[in-house]
CSV table of C-alpha atoms and ligand atoms in Angstrom, one decimal:
chain,number,residue,atom,x,y,z
A,666,MET,CA,-6.8,-45.2,23.3
A,667,ASN,CA,-9.8,-43.9,21.3
A,668,VAL,CA,-12.8,-46.1,22.2
A,669,THR,CA,-16.1,-45.9,20.4
A,670,VAL,CA,-19.2,-47.5,22.0
A,671,ILE,CA,-22.2,-48.2,19.7
A,672,GLY,CA,-25.5,-48.1,21.6
A,673,ALA,CA,-26.3,-45.9,24.6
A,674,GLY,CA,-28.6,-48.4,26.4
A,675,THR,CA,-27.9,-50.0,29.7
A,676,MET,CA,-24.8,-51.9,28.6
A,677,GLY,CA,-23.5,-49.2,26.3
A,678,ASN,CA,-23.6,-46.5,28.9
A,679,GLY,CA,-21.9,-48.8,31.5
A,680,ILE,CA,-19.2,-49.7,29.0
A,681,ALA,CA,-18.6,-46.0,28.1
A,682,HIS,CA,-18.5,-45.3,31.9
A,683,VAL,CA,-15.7,-47.8,32.7
A,684,PHE,CA,-13.5,-46.9,29.6
A,685,ALA,CA,-13.8,-43.2,30.4
A,686,GLN,CA,-13.1,-43.8,34.1
A,687,SER,CA,-9.8,-45.6,33.2
A,688,GLY,CA,-8.6,-42.7,31.1
A,689,HIS,CA,-9.7,-43.5,27.5
A,690,ALA,CA,-11.3,-41.0,25.2
A,691,VAL,CA,-14.8,-42.4,24.5
A,692,THR,CA,-17.2,-41.6,21.8
A,693,LEU,CA,-20.7,-42.8,22.5
A,694,VAL,CA,-22.9,-43.4,19.4
A,695,ASP,CA,-26.6,-43.8,19.1
A,696,LEU,CA,-29.2,-42.8,16.5
A,697,ASP,CA,-31.0,-40.5,18.8
A,698,GLN,CA,-29.5,-37.6,20.7
A,699,SER,CA,-32.1,-37.8,23.4
A,700,ARG,CA,-30.9,-41.4,24.2
A,701,LEU,CA,-27.3,-40.1,24.3
A,702,ASP,CA,-28.3,-37.3,26.7
A,703,ALA,CA,-30.2,-39.8,28.9
A,704,ALA,CA,-27.1,-42.1,28.9
A,705,LEU,CA,-24.8,-39.2,30.0
A,706,GLY,CA,-27.3,-38.5,32.8
A,707,THR,CA,-27.2,-42.2,33.9
A,708,ILE,CA,-23.4,-42.2,33.8
A,709,ASP,CA,-23.2,-39.1,35.9
A,710,ALA,CA,-25.6,-40.6,38.4
A,711,ASN,CA,-23.6,-43.8,38.6
A,712,LEU,CA,-20.4,-41.9,39.0
A,713,GLY,CA,-22.2,-40.0,41.8
A,714,ARG,CA,-22.8,-43.2,43.6
A,715,GLN,CA,-19.1,-44.0,43.5
A,716,VAL,CA,-18.3,-40.5,44.8
A,717,LYS,CA,-20.8,-41.0,47.7
A,718,LYS,CA,-19.0,-44.2,48.6
A,719,GLU,CA,-15.7,-42.3,48.4
A,720,ARG,CA,-14.4,-44.7,45.8
A,721,ILE,CA,-13.7,-41.7,43.5
A,722,THR,CA,-13.5,-38.0,44.0
A,723,ALA,CA,-15.9,-35.3,42.5
A,724,GLU,CA,-12.9,-34.2,40.3
A,725,GLN,CA,-12.6,-37.7,38.9
A,726,GLN,CA,-16.4,-37.8,38.2
A,727,GLU,CA,-16.0,-34.5,36.2
A,728,ALA,CA,-12.9,-35.7,34.4
A,729,THR,CA,-14.6,-39.0,33.5
A,730,LEU,CA,-17.6,-37.3,32.1
A,731,GLY,CA,-15.3,-34.9,30.2
A,732,ARG,CA,-13.8,-37.8,28.3
A,733,ILE,CA,-17.1,-38.9,26.8
A,734,ALA,CA,-18.2,-37.3,23.5
A,735,THR,CA,-21.5,-38.2,21.8
A,736,GLN,CA,-22.3,-38.8,18.1
A,737,THR,CA,-25.4,-39.7,16.2
A,738,ASP,CA,-23.5,-40.6,12.9
A,739,LEU,CA,-21.9,-44.0,13.1
A,740,ALA,CA,-19.3,-43.4,10.4
A,741,ARG,CA,-18.1,-40.2,12.0
A,742,GLY,CA,-18.2,-41.9,15.4
A,743,VAL,CA,-15.8,-44.7,14.5
A,744,SER,CA,-13.5,-42.7,12.1
A,745,GLU,CA,-10.7,-42.3,14.7
A,746,ALA,CA,-11.3,-45.4,16.8
A,747,ASP,CA,-8.6,-47.8,18.0
A,748,LEU,CA,-11.3,-50.0,19.4
A,749,VAL,CA,-15.1,-50.1,18.8
A,750,VAL,CA,-17.4,-51.9,21.3
A,751,GLU,CA,-20.8,-52.5,19.8
A,752,ALA,CA,-23.6,-52.8,22.3
A,753,ALA,CA,-26.7,-52.4,20.1
A,754,THR,CA,-29.9,-54.5,20.3
A,755,GLU,CA,-29.5,-58.3,20.2
A,756,ASP,CA,-30.5,-58.8,16.6
A,757,ALA,CA,-28.1,-60.6,14.2
A,758,THR,CA,-29.2,-58.8,11.1
A,759,LEU,CA,-28.8,-55.4,12.7
A,760,LYS,CA,-25.4,-56.3,14.1
A,761,ALA,CA,-24.2,-57.6,10.7
A,762,LYS,CA,-25.3,-54.2,9.2
A,763,ILE,CA,-23.5,-52.2,11.9
A,764,PHE,CA,-20.3,-54.2,11.5
A,765,GLU,CA,-20.3,-53.7,7.7
A,766,GLN,CA,-20.6,-50.0,8.2
A,767,MET,CA,-18.0,-49.9,10.9
A,768,ASP,CA,-15.6,-51.9,8.7
A,769,ASP,CA,-16.0,-49.3,6.0
A,770,ALA,CA,-15.5,-46.3,8.3
A,771,ALA,CA,-13.1,-47.3,11.0
A,772,PRO,CA,-9.3,-47.1,10.7
A,773,GLU,CA,-7.8,-50.3,9.2
A,774,ALA,CA,-6.0,-51.2,12.5
A,775,ALA,CA,-9.1,-50.8,14.6
A,776,ILE,CA,-10.4,-53.8,16.6
A,777,LEU,CA,-14.2,-54.3,16.3
A,778,ALA,CA,-15.6,-55.9,19.4
A,779,SER,CA,-19.2,-56.9,20.1
A,780,ASN,CA,-20.8,-57.0,23.6
A,781,THR,CA,-23.3,-59.6,22.2
A,782,SER,CA,-24.6,-62.0,24.8
A,783,SER,CA,-25.4,-64.8,22.4
A,784,ILE,CA,-24.9,-64.1,18.7
A,785,SER,CA,-22.0,-65.8,17.0
A,786,ILE,CA,-18.8,-63.7,16.8
A,787,THR,CA,-17.7,-65.8,13.8
A,788,GLN,CA,-21.0,-64.8,12.0
A,789,ILE,CA,-20.7,-61.1,13.0
A,790,ALA,CA,-17.0,-61.1,11.8
A,791,ALA,CA,-18.0,-62.5,8.4
A,792,ALA,CA,-19.8,-59.2,7.7
A,793,THR,CA,-16.4,-57.5,7.7
A,794,ARG,CA,-13.1,-57.7,5.7
A,795,ARG,CA,-11.2,-57.9,8.9
A,796,PRO,CA,-12.5,-61.0,10.7
A,797,ASP,CA,-9.1,-61.5,12.5
A,798,GLN,CA,-9.8,-58.1,14.2
A,799,VAL,CA,-13.3,-59.0,15.4
A,800,ILE,CA,-13.9,-60.4,18.9
A,801,GLY,CA,-16.5,-60.6,21.6
A,802,MET,CA,-16.1,-58.4,24.7
A,803,HIS,CA,-19.0,-59.4,26.8
A,804,PHE,CA,-19.6,-57.2,29.9
A,805,PHE,CA,-22.1,-57.7,32.7
A,806,ASN,CA,-24.7,-55.4,34.2
A,807,PRO,CA,-24.1,-53.2,36.2
A,808,VAL,CA,-20.9,-52.8,34.2
A,809,PRO,CA,-19.1,-50.6,36.7
A,810,VAL,CA,-19.6,-53.2,39.4
A,811,MET,CA,-19.3,-56.6,37.7
A,812,THR,CA,-15.7,-57.6,37.2
A,813,LEU,CA,-16.1,-60.3,34.5
A,814,VAL,CA,-15.4,-59.7,30.8
A,815,GLU,CA,-16.1,-62.9,28.8
A,816,VAL,CA,-13.7,-62.5,25.9
A,817,VAL,CA,-15.0,-64.5,23.0
A,818,ARG,CA,-12.8,-65.7,20.2
A,819,GLY,CA,-14.4,-66.2,16.8
A,820,LEU,CA,-13.0,-68.7,14.4
A,821,ALA,CA,-10.8,-66.1,12.7
A,822,THR,CA,-9.9,-63.9,15.7
A,823,SER,CA,-6.1,-63.5,15.7
A,824,ASP,CA,-3.9,-64.0,18.8
A,825,ALA,CA,-2.9,-60.4,18.6
A,826,THR,CA,-6.5,-59.2,18.7
A,827,TYR,CA,-7.2,-61.5,21.7
A,828,GLU,CA,-4.1,-60.4,23.5
A,829,THR,CA,-4.9,-56.7,23.1
A,830,VAL,CA,-8.5,-57.1,24.4
A,831,ARG,CA,-7.3,-59.4,27.3
A,832,GLN,CA,-4.8,-56.8,28.4
A,833,LEU,CA,-7.2,-53.9,27.9
A,834,SER,CA,-9.8,-55.7,30.1
A,835,GLU,CA,-7.3,-56.1,32.8
A,836,ASP,CA,-6.4,-52.5,32.6
A,837,LEU,CA,-10.0,-51.6,33.2
A,838,GLY,CA,-9.8,-53.6,36.5
A,839,LYS,CA,-11.8,-56.5,35.1
A,840,VAL,CA,-11.1,-60.2,34.9
A,841,PRO,CA,-11.1,-61.5,31.4
A,842,VAL,CA,-12.1,-65.1,30.8
A,843,GLU,CA,-11.3,-66.7,27.4
A,844,VAL,CA,-14.2,-68.5,25.8
A,845,ASN,CA,-14.7,-70.0,22.3
A,846,ASP,CA,-17.5,-69.0,20.0
A,847,ALA,CA,-20.6,-71.1,20.8
A,848,ALA,CA,-24.2,-70.1,21.3
A,849,GLY,CA,-24.6,-68.2,24.6
A,850,PHE,CA,-20.9,-68.6,25.3
A,851,VAL,CA,-20.5,-69.9,28.9
A,852,SER,CA,-22.4,-67.2,30.8
A,853,ASN,CA,-25.7,-67.4,29.2
A,854,ARG,CA,-25.6,-71.1,28.4
A,855,VAL,CA,-25.4,-71.7,32.1
A,856,LEU,CA,-27.5,-68.7,33.3
A,857,MET,CA,-30.5,-68.7,30.9
A,858,PRO,CA,-31.7,-72.3,31.5
A,859,MET,CA,-31.9,-71.4,35.2
A,860,VAL,CA,-33.9,-68.2,34.5
A,861,ASN,CA,-36.1,-70.2,32.1
A,862,GLU,CA,-36.7,-72.9,34.7
A,863,ALA,CA,-37.7,-70.3,37.3
A,864,VAL,CA,-40.3,-68.9,34.8
A,865,PHE,CA,-41.6,-72.5,34.2
A,866,CYS,CA,-42.0,-72.8,38.0
A,867,VAL,CA,-44.3,-69.8,38.0
A,868,HIS,CA,-46.0,-70.8,34.7
A,869,GLU,CA,-46.8,-74.3,36.2
A,870,GLY,CA,-48.0,-72.9,39.5
A,871,VAL,CA,-45.2,-74.6,41.5
A,872,ALA,CA,-44.6,-71.3,43.4
A,873,THR,CA,-45.0,-67.6,43.2
A,874,ALA,CA,-42.2,-65.4,41.7
A,875,GLU,CA,-41.4,-64.1,45.2
A,876,ALA,CA,-41.1,-67.7,46.5
A,877,VAL,CA,-38.9,-68.8,43.6
A,878,ASP,CA,-36.6,-65.8,44.2
A,879,THR,CA,-36.4,-66.3,47.9
A,880,VAL,CA,-35.5,-70.0,47.5
A,881,MET,CA,-32.6,-69.1,45.2
A,882,LYS,CA,-31.4,-66.1,47.3
A,883,LEU,CA,-31.5,-67.7,50.7
A,884,GLY,CA,-30.9,-71.3,49.7
A,885,MET,CA,-28.2,-70.7,47.1
A,886,ALA,CA,-26.8,-67.3,48.1
A,887,HIS,CA,-27.6,-65.6,44.8
A,888,PRO,CA,-27.5,-61.8,45.2
A,889,MET,CA,-30.8,-61.6,43.2
A,890,GLY,CA,-33.4,-64.3,42.6
A,891,PRO,CA,-33.6,-65.5,39.0
A,892,LEU,CA,-36.8,-63.6,38.3
A,893,THR,CA,-35.6,-60.3,39.8
A,894,LEU,CA,-32.5,-60.9,37.6
A,895,ALA,CA,-34.6,-61.6,34.5
A,896,ASP,CA,-36.4,-58.3,35.1
A,897,PHE,CA,-33.0,-56.6,35.6
A,898,ILE,CA,-31.6,-58.0,32.3
A,899,GLY,CA,-34.8,-57.4,30.4
A,900,LEU,CA,-37.3,-60.2,29.6
A,901,ASP,CA,-37.0,-59.4,25.8
A,902,VAL,CA,-33.2,-59.9,26.1
A,903,CYS,CA,-33.7,-63.2,28.0
A,904,LEU,CA,-36.1,-64.4,25.4
A,905,ALA,CA,-33.8,-63.5,22.5
A,906,ILE,CA,-30.9,-65.4,24.2
A,907,LEU,CA,-33.0,-68.5,24.8
A,908,GLU,CA,-34.2,-68.4,21.2
A,909,VAL,CA,-30.6,-68.4,20.0
A,910,LEU,CA,-29.7,-71.3,22.4
A,911,HIS,CA,-32.7,-73.3,21.3
A,912,ARG,CA,-32.1,-72.7,17.6
A,913,GLU,CA,-28.4,-73.3,17.6
A,914,LEU,CA,-28.1,-76.1,20.1
A,915,GLY,CA,-31.4,-77.7,19.1
A,916,GLU,CA,-32.3,-79.1,22.5
A,917,ASP,CA,-35.6,-78.9,24.4
A,918,LYS,CA,-33.9,-77.8,27.6
A,919,TYR,CA,-33.5,-74.3,26.0
A,920,ARG,CA,-37.1,-74.0,24.8
A,921,PRO,CA,-38.4,-70.6,26.1
A,922,CYS,CA,-41.2,-70.9,28.6
A,923,PRO,CA,-44.6,-69.8,27.0
A,924,LEU,CA,-45.1,-67.4,30.0
A,925,LEU,CA,-41.9,-65.6,29.0
A,926,ARG,CA,-43.1,-65.2,25.4
A,927,LYS,CA,-46.5,-64.0,26.6
A,928,MET,CA,-45.0,-61.4,28.9
A,929,VAL,CA,-42.7,-60.0,26.2
A,930,ALA,CA,-45.6,-59.9,23.7
A,931,ALA,CA,-47.5,-57.9,26.3
A,932,GLY,CA,-44.7,-55.4,26.6
A,933,TYR,CA,-43.8,-56.6,30.1
A,934,LEU,CA,-40.0,-56.3,29.6
A,935,GLY,CA,-39.0,-56.0,33.3
A,936,ARG,CA,-37.4,-53.1,35.1
A,937,LYS,CA,-37.0,-50.9,31.9
A,938,SER,CA,-40.7,-51.0,31.1
A,939,GLY,CA,-41.9,-50.7,34.7
A,940,GLN,CA,-43.5,-54.2,34.6
A,941,GLY,CA,-42.1,-57.7,34.6
A,942,PHE,CA,-42.4,-60.3,37.3
A,943,TYR,CA,-42.5,-57.3,39.6
A,944,THR,CA,-43.8,-53.8,39.2
A,945,TYR,CA,-41.3,-50.8,39.2
A,946,ASP,CA,-42.0,-47.1,39.7
B,1068,CAA,N1,-22.9,-48.1,38.7
B,1068,CAA,C1,-22.0,-47.9,39.7
B,1068,CAA,N2,-22.1,-48.5,40.9
B,1068,CAA,C2,-23.2,-49.3,41.1
B,1068,CAA,C3,-24.2,-49.5,40.1
B,1068,CAA,C4,-24.0,-48.9,38.9
B,1068,CAA,N3,-24.9,-49.0,37.9
B,1068,CAA,N4,-25.2,-50.3,40.6
B,1068,CAA,C5,-24.8,-50.6,41.9
B,1068,CAA,N5,-23.6,-50.0,42.2
B,1068,CAA,C6,-22.8,-50.2,43.4
B,1068,CAA,C7,-23.4,-49.6,44.6
B,1068,CAA,O1,-23.1,-48.2,44.8
B,1068,CAA,C8,-22.8,-50.4,45.7
B,1068,CAA,O2,-21.5,-50.0,45.9
B,1068,CAA,P1,-20.6,-50.4,47.2
B,1068,CAA,O3,-20.3,-51.8,47.1
B,1068,CAA,O4,-19.4,-49.5,47.2
B,1068,CAA,O5,-21.5,-50.1,48.4
B,1068,CAA,C9,-22.7,-51.8,45.1
B,1068,CAA,O6,-22.7,-51.6,43.7
B,1068,CAA,C10,-23.9,-52.7,45.5
B,1068,CAA,O7,-25.1,-52.0,45.2
B,1068,CAA,P2,-26.3,-51.8,46.1
B,1068,CAA,O8,-25.9,-51.7,47.5
B,1068,CAA,O9,-27.2,-50.7,45.6
B,1068,CAA,O10,-27.2,-53.1,45.9
B,1068,CAA,P3,-26.9,-54.6,46.1
B,1068,CAA,O11,-26.0,-54.9,47.1
B,1068,CAA,O12,-28.3,-55.2,46.1
B,1068,CAA,O13,-26.2,-55.0,44.7
B,1068,CAA,C11,-26.1,-55.7,42.4
B,1068,CAA,C12,-26.7,-54.7,43.4
B,1068,CAA,C13,-24.6,-55.4,42.3
B,1068,CAA,C14,-26.8,-55.4,41.1
B,1068,CAA,C15,-26.4,-57.1,43.0
B,1068,CAA,O14,-27.7,-57.3,43.3
B,1068,CAA,C16,-25.9,-58.2,42.0
B,1068,CAA,O15,-24.8,-58.5,41.9
B,1068,CAA,N6,-26.9,-58.7,41.2
B,1068,CAA,C17,-26.7,-59.7,40.2
B,1068,CAA,C18,-26.2,-59.0,38.9
B,1068,CAA,C19,-26.0,-59.9,37.8
B,1068,CAA,O16,-26.0,-61.2,37.9
B,1068,CAA,N7,-25.6,-59.3,36.7
B,1068,CAA,C20,-25.3,-60.1,35.5
B,1068,CAA,C21,-26.5,-60.1,34.6
B,1068,CAA,S1,-26.3,-61.0,33.1
B,1068,CAA,C22,-25.6,-59.8,32.1
B,1068,CAA,O17,-25.5,-58.7,32.4
B,1068,CAA,C23,-25.1,-60.3,30.8
B,1068,CAA,C24,-26.0,-61.0,29.9
B,1068,CAA,O18,-25.5,-61.4,28.9
B,1068,CAA,C25,-27.5,-61.1,30.1
């Protein structure tokens, strides 16, 4: 299958990695060639980890990289796609624009999927003339490691589109879970209030970030504490998701903590900016 991935950030490069690894021809699209080059470097390094752990061979690493082409022009990038997975910034206006352009340039039969973590699939689909072929394909970071794909059905998503994406997710070695279109779907509706509450604990002086994380790691067996996880996801992404939950569901329990807003305003975005609840080299 020809798969095009839009956006070469953390999620985009992980998605390109897993599709290429399972034998698909991948075109990775971003506006900026330097971001594409950086993404290929990251994919190479992550494949290198798998080689070191003897999960794949050096030949498979080379072959996987060889299946990934890059493109800075969106229309050209989707022109031969059977499936497009959009993993651009979490911004509803931007996504609507990208889907409109993809709808114009992609083959008629192509499925247009979004990796959005909280924006309505029904709303994204409305920007196209093929809402029955639009679906959410929500992966988790690090994509090569996390086995879940939250498959989100918009109001108009057809059974055929759902079935293709479900089967494809299984072929990638992932476990697809069917979810209907609602703010934050299941994953972030459950995860983000916990992350937000952890930030409130620091904001209100209940405990330090380290203490909050240790409680959740050792007491609840979470692989990462919620604030380490927030830094890993990106504090800007966490804030954007909470804003959607708060706006769409209209309840105070989703109100983003003022400390989270303040940190994002300061450019403390977590691991990717070098500073969040923790400092990174
Ligand atoms: N690519 C390939 N392999 C990777 C990798 C990557 N990017 N990152 C880690 N790995 C591999 C390692 O090589 C290692 O492999 P083995 O099991 O074969 O040894 C394995 O993953 C574990 O890695 P580490 O030993 O380096 O570190 P760890 O044991 O501390 O695990 C972690 C790291 C997998 C990230 C773990 O801490 C974890 O599961 N954290 C929680 C992650 C999580 O919750 N993600 C979801 C975030 S929410 C989201 O993404 C969606 C959203 O909408 C916001």
